[in-house]
Each structure stands twice: as structure tokens, then as C-alpha cells.
mmCIF file of C-alpha atoms in Angstrom:
data_model
loop_
_atom_site.group_PDB
_atom_site.id
_atom_site.type_symbol
_atom_site.label_atom_id
_atom_site.label_comp_id
_atom_site.label_asym_id
_atom_site.label_seq_id
_atom_site.Cartn_x
_atom_site.Cartn_y
_atom_site.Cartn_z
ATOM 1 C CA UNK S 1 0.000 0.000 0.000
ATOM 2 C CA UNK S 2 1.252 3.480 -0.852
ATOM 3 C CA UNK S 3 2.389 5.490 2.146
ATOM 4 C CA UNK S 4 0.326 8.393 0.746
ATOM 5 C CA UNK S 5 -2.912 6.407 0.569
ATOM 6 C CA UNK S 6 -4.162 7.497 3.992
ATOM 7 C CA UNK S 7 -3.643 11.158 3.079
ATOM 8 C CA UNK S 8 -5.669 10.878 -0.120
ATOM 9 C CA UNK S 9 -8.336 8.224 0.395
ATOM 10 C CA UNK S 10 -11.090 8.106 3.003
ATOM 11 C CA UNK S 11 -13.190 5.181 4.125
ATOM 12 C CA UNK S 12 -16.346 5.647 6.168
ATOM 13 C CA UNK S 13 -16.368 3.963 9.614
ATOM 14 C CA UNK S 14 -19.927 2.525 9.409
ATOM 15 C CA UNK S 15 -18.851 0.686 6.249
ATOM 16 C CA UNK S 16 -15.386 -0.314 7.390
ATOM 17 C CA UNK S 17 -16.762 -1.496 10.741
ATOM 18 C CA UNK S 18 -19.681 -3.586 9.543
ATOM 19 C CA UNK S 19 -20.907 -6.198 12.031
ATOM 20 C CA UNK S 20 -18.919 -9.417 11.849
ATOM 21 C CA UNK S 21 -16.221 -10.376 9.389
ATOM 22 C CA UNK S 22 -18.698 -11.194 6.591
ATOM 23 C CA UNK S 23 -17.568 -11.687 3.020
ATOM 24 C CA UNK S 24 -14.795 -9.458 1.655
ATOM 25 C CA UNK S 25 -15.926 -6.663 -0.650
ATOM 26 C CA UNK S 26 -16.075 -7.741 -4.283
ATOM 27 C CA UNK S 27 -14.349 -4.599 -5.524
ATOM 28 C CA UNK S 28 -13.124 -1.157 -4.527
ATOM 29 C CA UNK S 29 -14.963 1.874 -5.872
ATOM 30 C CA UNK S 30 -12.886 5.049 -5.730
ATOM 31 C CA UNK S 31 -15.016 8.216 -5.806
ATOM 32 C CA UNK S 32 -13.896 11.712 -6.821
ATOM 33 C CA UNK S 33 -15.798 14.810 -5.592
ATOM 34 C CA UNK S 34 -16.756 17.968 -7.447
ATOM 35 C CA UNK S 35 -14.973 21.332 -7.433
ATOM 36 C CA UNK S 36 -14.853 22.633 -3.872
ATOM 37 C CA UNK S 37 -16.157 19.295 -2.607
ATOM 38 C CA UNK S 38 -14.660 16.811 -0.195
ATOM 39 C CA UNK S 39 -14.594 13.062 0.357
ATOM 40 C CA UNK S 40 -17.611 13.444 2.668
ATOM 41 C CA UNK S 41 -19.838 13.980 -0.392
ATOM 42 C CA UNK S 42 -19.712 10.210 -0.995
ATOM 43 C CA UNK S 43 -20.708 9.079 2.480
ATOM 44 C CA UNK S 44 -24.345 8.320 1.610
ATOM 45 C CA UNK S 45 -23.349 6.261 -1.425
ATOM 46 C CA UNK S 46 -20.816 4.362 0.695
ATOM 47 C CA UNK S 47 -23.568 3.472 3.180
ATOM 48 C CA UNK S 48 -25.823 2.297 0.350
ATOM 49 C CA UNK S 49 -23.162 0.090 -1.266
ATOM 50 C CA UNK S 50 -21.320 -1.287 1.753
ATOM 51 C CA UNK S 51 -20.186 -3.767 2.694
ATOM 52 C CA UNK S 52 -20.420 -5.574 -0.684
ATOM 53 C CA UNK S 53 -18.503 -2.720 -2.335
ATOM 54 C CA UNK S 54 -15.609 -1.047 -0.550
ATOM 55 C CA UNK S 55 -16.189 2.655 -1.268
ATOM 56 C CA UNK S 56 -13.277 4.994 -0.745
ATOM 57 C CA UNK S 57 -13.326 8.678 -1.579
ATOM 58 C CA UNK S 58 -10.538 10.983 -2.668
ATOM 59 C CA UNK S 59 -9.763 13.882 -0.354
ATOM 60 C CA UNK S 60 -8.197 16.677 -2.403
ATOM 61 C CA UNK S 61 -5.740 19.027 -0.664
ATOM 62 C CA UNK S 62 -7.107 22.306 0.688
ATOM 63 C CA UNK S 63 -10.293 21.129 2.449
ATOM 64 C CA UNK S 64 -11.437 19.632 5.756
ATOM 65 C CA UNK S 65 -8.555 17.710 7.357
ATOM 66 C CA UNK S 66 -6.261 18.821 4.490
ATOM 67 C CA UNK S 67 -7.241 22.480 4.838
ATOM 68 C CA UNK S 68 -3.676 23.617 5.519
ATOM 69 C CA UNK S 69 -2.435 22.221 2.196
ATOM 70 C CA UNK S 70 -2.336 24.172 -1.054
ATOM 71 C CA UNK S 71 -4.978 23.049 -3.593
ATOM 72 C CA UNK S 72 -3.611 21.382 -6.723
ATOM 73 C CA UNK S 73 -4.358 23.684 -9.663
ATOM 74 C CA UNK S 74 -3.602 21.186 -12.430
ATOM 75 C CA UNK S 75 -5.946 18.236 -13.059
ATOM 76 C CA UNK S 76 -3.188 16.191 -14.702
ATOM 77 C CA UNK S 77 -0.955 16.651 -11.676
ATOM 78 C CA UNK S 78 -3.891 15.808 -9.428
ATOM 79 C CA UNK S 79 -4.457 12.572 -11.352
ATOM 80 C CA UNK S 80 -0.752 11.696 -11.088
ATOM 81 C CA UNK S 81 -0.882 12.141 -7.318
ATOM 82 C CA UNK S 82 -3.998 9.978 -6.951
ATOM 83 C CA UNK S 83 -2.423 7.172 -9.007
ATOM 84 C CA UNK S 84 0.643 7.371 -6.780
ATOM 85 C CA UNK S 85 -1.576 7.206 -3.679
ATOM 86 C CA UNK S 86 -3.422 4.141 -4.988
ATOM 87 C CA UNK S 87 -0.092 2.327 -5.052
ATOM 88 C CA UNK S 88 0.344 -1.263 -6.182
ATOM 89 C CA UNK S 89 -2.759 -3.166 -7.290
ATOM 90 C CA UNK S 90 -4.623 -5.094 -4.629
ATOM 91 C CA UNK S 91 -6.407 -8.408 -4.935
ATOM 92 C CA UNK S 92 -9.754 -6.829 -5.862
ATOM 93 C CA UNK S 93 -10.872 -5.144 -9.092
ATOM 94 C CA UNK S 94 -10.972 -1.355 -9.049
ATOM 95 C CA UNK S 95 -13.712 0.948 -10.373
ATOM 96 C CA UNK S 96 -13.827 4.756 -10.536
ATOM 97 C CA UNK S 97 -16.722 7.201 -10.127
ATOM 98 C CA UNK S 98 -16.355 10.973 -10.424
ATOM 99 C CA UNK S 99 -18.870 13.807 -10.160
ATOM 100 C CA UNK S 100 -18.490 17.074 -12.118
ATOM 101 C CA UNK S 101 -14.800 18.063 -11.866
ATOM 102 C CA UNK S 102 -14.266 14.688 -10.228
ATOM 103 C CA UNK S 103 -15.362 12.993 -13.467
ATOM 104 C CA UNK S 104 -12.433 14.599 -15.288
ATOM 105 C CA UNK S 105 -10.019 13.580 -12.530
ATOM 106 C CA UNK S 106 -11.414 10.024 -12.559
ATOM 107 C CA UNK S 107 -11.005 9.908 -16.349
ATOM 108 C CA UNK S 108 -7.384 11.026 -16.166
ATOM 109 C CA UNK S 109 -6.692 8.471 -13.416
ATOM 110 C CA UNK S 110 -8.288 5.761 -15.584
ATOM 111 C CA UNK S 111 -6.092 6.796 -18.536
ATOM 112 C CA UNK S 112 -2.961 6.502 -16.406
ATOM 113 C CA UNK S 113 -3.976 3.151 -14.940
ATOM 114 C CA UNK S 114 -4.785 1.814 -18.419
ATOM 115 C CA UNK S 115 -1.165 2.426 -19.418
ATOM 116 C CA UNK S 116 0.009 0.021 -16.705
ATOM 117 C CA UNK S 117 -0.237 -3.740 -17.320
ATOM 118 C CA UNK S 118 -3.344 -5.165 -15.696
ATOM 119 C CA UNK S 119 -4.309 -1.907 -13.989
ATOM 120 C CA UNK S 120 -7.161 -0.527 -16.117
ATOM 121 C CA UNK S 121 -10.281 -0.135 -13.933
ATOM 122 C CA UNK S 122 -13.239 -2.461 -14.424
ATOM 123 C CA UNK S 123 -15.556 0.525 -14.827
ATOM 124 C CA UNK S 124 -15.382 4.295 -15.219
ATOM 125 C CA UNK S 125 -18.530 6.156 -14.156
ATOM 126 C CA UNK S 126 -18.683 9.881 -14.958
ATOM 127 C CA UNK S 127 -21.384 12.124 -13.520
ATOM 128 C CA UNK S 128 -22.555 15.640 -14.458
ATOM 129 C CA UNK S 129 -19.639 16.323 -16.780
ATOM 130 C CA UNK S 130 -19.398 17.123 -20.474
ATOM 131 C CA UNK S 131 -17.390 14.676 -22.547
ATOM 132 C CA UNK S 132 -13.720 15.650 -22.934
ATOM 133 C CA UNK S 133 -14.199 16.549 -26.588
ATOM 134 C CA UNK S 134 -17.553 17.661 -27.928
ATOM 135 C CA UNK S 135 -17.505 18.707 -31.623
ATOM 136 C CA UNK S 136 -18.420 22.333 -32.156
ATOM 137 C CA UNK S 137 -18.450 23.183 -28.450
ATOM 138 C CA UNK S 138 -16.549 26.223 -27.272
ATOM 139 C CA UNK S 139 -14.693 26.210 -23.987
ATOM 140 C CA UNK S 140 -16.880 27.352 -21.074
ATOM 141 C CA UNK S 141 -16.488 30.795 -19.572
ATOM 142 C CA UNK S 142 -14.825 30.273 -16.214
ATOM 143 C CA UNK S 143 -15.238 32.700 -13.272
ATOM 144 C CA UNK S 144 -12.827 35.640 -13.385
ATOM 145 C CA UNK S 145 -13.239 36.710 -9.762
ATOM 146 C CA UNK S 146 -14.749 35.584 -6.465
ATOM 147 C CA UNK S 147 -18.143 37.152 -7.175
ATOM 148 C CA UNK S 148 -18.476 35.211 -10.442
ATOM 149 C CA UNK S 149 -17.226 32.061 -8.722
ATOM 150 C CA UNK S 150 -19.861 32.280 -5.979
ATOM 151 C CA UNK S 151 -22.556 33.024 -8.566
ATOM 152 C CA UNK S 152 -21.566 29.941 -10.551
ATOM 153 C CA UNK S 153 -21.712 27.673 -7.501
ATOM 154 C CA UNK S 154 -25.168 29.022 -6.667
ATOM 155 C CA UNK S 155 -26.349 28.450 -10.251
ATOM 156 C CA UNK S 156 -25.331 24.800 -10.128
ATOM 157 C CA UNK S 157 -27.385 24.338 -6.960
ATOM 158 C CA UNK S 158 -24.634 22.724 -4.938
ATOM 159 C CA UNK S 159 -25.943 21.372 -1.650
ATOM 160 C CA UNK S 160 -23.238 23.239 0.268
ATOM 161 C CA UNK S 161 -24.082 26.560 -1.413
ATOM 162 C CA UNK S 162 -25.983 27.775 1.678
ATOM 163 C CA UNK S 163 -22.591 28.062 3.379
ATOM 164 C CA UNK S 164 -21.761 30.856 0.932
ATOM 165 C CA UNK S 165 -24.152 33.124 2.856
ATOM 166 C CA UNK S 166 -21.901 32.961 5.921
ATOM 167 C CA UNK S 167 -18.917 35.331 5.464
ATOM 168 C CA UNK S 168 -16.701 33.313 7.807
ATOM 169 C CA UNK S 169 -17.498 30.025 6.088
ATOM 170 C CA UNK S 170 -17.022 31.662 2.700
ATOM 171 C CA UNK S 171 -13.427 32.516 3.628
ATOM 172 C CA UNK S 172 -12.900 28.859 4.516
ATOM 173 C CA UNK S 173 -14.442 27.515 1.301
ATOM 174 C CA UNK S 174 -13.052 29.975 -1.244
ATOM 175 C CA UNK S 175 -9.390 28.811 -1.404
ATOM 176 C CA UNK S 176 -10.371 25.290 -2.494
ATOM 177 C CA UNK S 177 -12.967 26.615 -4.942
ATOM 178 C CA UNK S 178 -10.467 29.035 -6.478
ATOM 179 C CA UNK S 179 -7.872 26.315 -6.884
ATOM 180 C CA UNK S 180 -10.308 23.834 -8.394
ATOM 181 C CA UNK S 181 -11.717 26.307 -10.907
ATOM 182 C CA UNK S 182 -8.231 27.417 -11.940
ATOM 183 C CA UNK S 183 -7.467 23.751 -12.582
ATOM 184 C CA UNK S 184 -10.640 23.400 -14.640
ATOM 185 C CA UNK S 185 -9.926 26.537 -16.657
ATOM 186 C CA UNK S 186 -6.486 25.276 -17.752
ATOM 187 C CA UNK S 187 -7.451 21.631 -18.233
ATOM 188 C CA UNK S 188 -6.843 19.971 -21.604
ATOM 189 C CA UNK S 189 -8.140 16.373 -21.595
ATOM 190 C CA UNK S 190 -6.003 13.457 -22.700
ATOM 191 C CA UNK S 191 -7.251 12.919 -26.284
ATOM 192 C CA UNK S 192 -8.338 9.791 -28.081
ATOM 193 C CA UNK S 193 -10.117 6.532 -27.351
ATOM 194 C CA UNK S 194 -7.773 5.772 -24.469
ATOM 195 C CA UNK S 195 -9.792 3.141 -22.567
ATOM 196 C CA UNK S 196 -11.139 -0.346 -23.176
ATOM 197 C CA UNK S 197 -13.149 -0.627 -19.950
ATOM 198 C CA UNK S 198 -16.911 0.023 -19.827
ATOM 199 C CA UNK S 199 -17.909 3.660 -19.303
ATOM 200 C CA UNK S 200 -21.246 4.836 -17.924
ATOM 201 C CA UNK S 201 -22.222 8.524 -18.042
ATOM 202 C CA UNK S 202 -24.753 9.818 -15.497
ATOM 203 C CA UNK S 203 -26.458 13.182 -15.628
ATOM 204 C CA UNK S 204 -29.508 15.192 -14.618
ATOM 205 C CA UNK S 205 -32.107 16.177 -17.197
ATOM 206 C CA UNK S 206 -32.134 19.806 -16.014
ATOM 207 C CA UNK S 207 -28.427 20.402 -15.496
ATOM 208 C CA UNK S 208 -27.817 24.074 -16.428
ATOM 209 C CA UNK S 209 -24.168 23.358 -17.220
ATOM 210 C CA UNK S 210 -24.173 19.930 -18.888
ATOM 211 C CA UNK S 211 -26.621 19.267 -21.753
ATOM 212 C CA UNK S 212 -27.497 15.583 -22.095
ATOM 213 C CA UNK S 213 -26.184 15.529 -25.674
ATOM 214 C CA UNK S 214 -22.755 16.632 -24.453
ATOM 215 C CA UNK S 215 -22.668 13.711 -22.021
ATOM 216 C CA UNK S 216 -23.120 11.195 -24.841
ATOM 217 C CA UNK S 217 -19.699 12.166 -26.187
ATOM 218 C CA UNK S 218 -18.034 10.099 -23.457
ATOM 219 C CA UNK S 219 -18.654 7.233 -25.871
ATOM 220 C CA UNK S 220 -15.521 8.373 -27.751
ATOM 221 C CA UNK S 221 -13.262 7.709 -24.736
ATOM 222 C CA UNK S 222 -13.519 3.909 -24.778
ATOM 223 C CA UNK S 223 -13.613 1.006 -27.175
ATOM 224 C CA UNK S 224 -15.599 -0.895 -24.553
ATOM 225 C CA UNK S 225 -19.266 -0.841 -23.612
ATOM 226 C CA UNK S 226 -20.937 2.526 -23.079
ATOM 227 C CA UNK S 227 -24.246 3.636 -21.659
ATOM 228 C CA UNK S 228 -25.940 6.850 -20.513
ATOM 229 C CA UNK S 229 -28.340 7.123 -17.578
ATOM 230 C CA UNK S 230 -30.367 10.318 -17.228
ATOM 231 C CA UNK S 231 -31.954 11.150 -13.871
ATOM 232 C CA UNK S 232 -34.520 13.782 -13.000
ATOM 233 C CA UNK S 233 -32.779 16.838 -11.560
ATOM 234 C CA UNK S 234 -30.001 19.343 -11.994
ATOM 235 C CA UNK S 235 -26.241 19.312 -11.624
ATOM 236 C CA UNK S 236 -26.474 17.727 -8.182
ATOM 237 C CA UNK S 237 -29.202 15.221 -9.092
ATOM 238 C CA UNK S 238 -27.195 12.603 -7.178
ATOM 239 C CA UNK S 239 -28.291 14.068 -3.848
ATOM 240 C CA UNK S 240 -31.881 12.981 -4.540
ATOM 241 C CA UNK S 241 -31.044 9.758 -6.387
ATOM 242 C CA UNK S 242 -28.329 8.155 -4.275
ATOM 243 C CA UNK S 243 -30.239 4.879 -3.923
ATOM 244 C CA UNK S 244 -30.852 4.638 -7.667
ATOM 245 C CA UNK S 245 -27.206 5.345 -8.440
ATOM 246 C CA UNK S 246 -26.217 2.696 -5.889
ATOM 247 C CA UNK S 247 -28.549 0.179 -7.563
ATOM 248 C CA UNK S 248 -26.971 0.941 -10.942
ATOM 249 C CA UNK S 249 -23.466 0.537 -9.539
ATOM 250 C CA UNK S 250 -24.403 -2.830 -8.040
ATOM 251 C CA UNK S 251 -25.506 -4.054 -11.463
ATOM 252 C CA UNK S 252 -22.371 -2.802 -13.200
ATOM 253 C CA UNK S 253 -19.692 -3.673 -10.642
ATOM 254 C CA UNK S 254 -18.251 -7.165 -10.094
ATOM 255 C CA UNK S 255 -20.468 -9.276 -7.834
ATOM 256 C CA UNK S 256 -19.169 -11.119 -4.764
ATOM 257 C CA UNK S 257 -18.047 -14.669 -5.429
ATOM 258 C CA UNK S 258 -20.856 -17.146 -4.893
#
């Protein structure tokens, strides 16, 4: 196990401490949060999937228990660091799930793992994120200052957006948001059909930032199976559809032996 794994990956005690030894988890699902988000965003999904699936969540620098660290303002560098933290392969298959910015990080991690013999994930799930390359689409206009940044977060309807009304909390949240959006603004995706694993793209039907047609372009990232699942809701549809997403993951992820 990488010595950096505990700094980057979080497990949730109710899942890790399930009653009795039980059967080992069939696979590990690594989850990547959105811009400004933390590993805690995935707690509800971990509770839904455990203990059959071992859910771990990436904790980016600059938030919660990593608040004193400088946010990584380059998504490629961020992906490199996560791959390093994952370390040598374990004895269980690995799957990746990323939401919004986290979908891009998960994709770049999958690309890097696919270059290593036997390391490509069993599944890449991308949520609320445009495909890396959408023909005819111009680059989005990213926030130029804090006021535009806060307005964008409010527009997306992030569940934590109420914290933006508290000036003290805003000062705590802004450094991570700034760093993440700088990383998004400079991000150039790894091009080409780089994967062979299945890819599933999840999105909300009323997402103000991600049209459903732009999600279908993820098909071009893999030579393997591809599917799209559209839920009712906006950019953070997952908050209201955690159980349905968990059901979908159960069907797509490796099942326990026997």
C-alpha cells in the first residue's frame, strides 16, 4: 500500500466497521468529488453500497482535514498524485466514479492506470460532466473573480451553497474553490479513445451546465461498452437519487463470489 494512501483516500467507519467479518468486498470503488467538494460527499453512497462494495473517496488538498495544504491547480498533476496514492494493485478489481470536476479527474486516473499492465479499472462512471471533446463546443467561460465564482456555484445548486451566505465560512471555502476552478480553466483532456473498460455517463435532465447531448460524447473515450443514464434533476441530481445510483453501480460492478 502506498504510504500516501491514507492522506488521499477516506473510508467511512460505518462501512469499514460492519458487524462481523462477513464476506470481503467484491471490488473497490474510488469516488472523486466535485470542485470545492470533499470526500464526505460520498458518504451516503458508501452506506448504500457497503459492505459488498468497498467505497473509498478521494480527499483533495485544501479542504477539511487537508485544509492547511495548497490546492492542486492542475488536473493532470492531481491525477498523477492519486495514481501514486493508490499504489500497487490489490487483490480486488478497481472501479472509478467521479462527479463534475471529479469525473475529469477520474477519467485522467483511468487513462494513467490503463497504461500500466493489468491496472485498467473495471468501470469508469462519470457524472454531471461534459465529454472531454464535444464537436463544435466552445470552452466554457470560467469565473474571473470571487463574485463570479460564488454566482456559478449558486447556479449549479450545490448542496453546500448555503454556506456561501456565511462570510466566515465563505473565507474557509473559497481557497479550495479558487484552486479547483483554476485547474478546470487550464485543463486539456487526454485525447483519443484511451480506454477499453466500460464507461457509464450519469447526468440530470435539467443540469444548467451539462446538456445531455454533451454527455453522450463520453462514448468516444472507450472502445468498450458505453451507456448513458439520465436522472430527474439538476447538476447535483445525485443528492436525490443516491439509492438509484447505488442500484446501478451494483448491477455494473463485479459481484461477490458465490
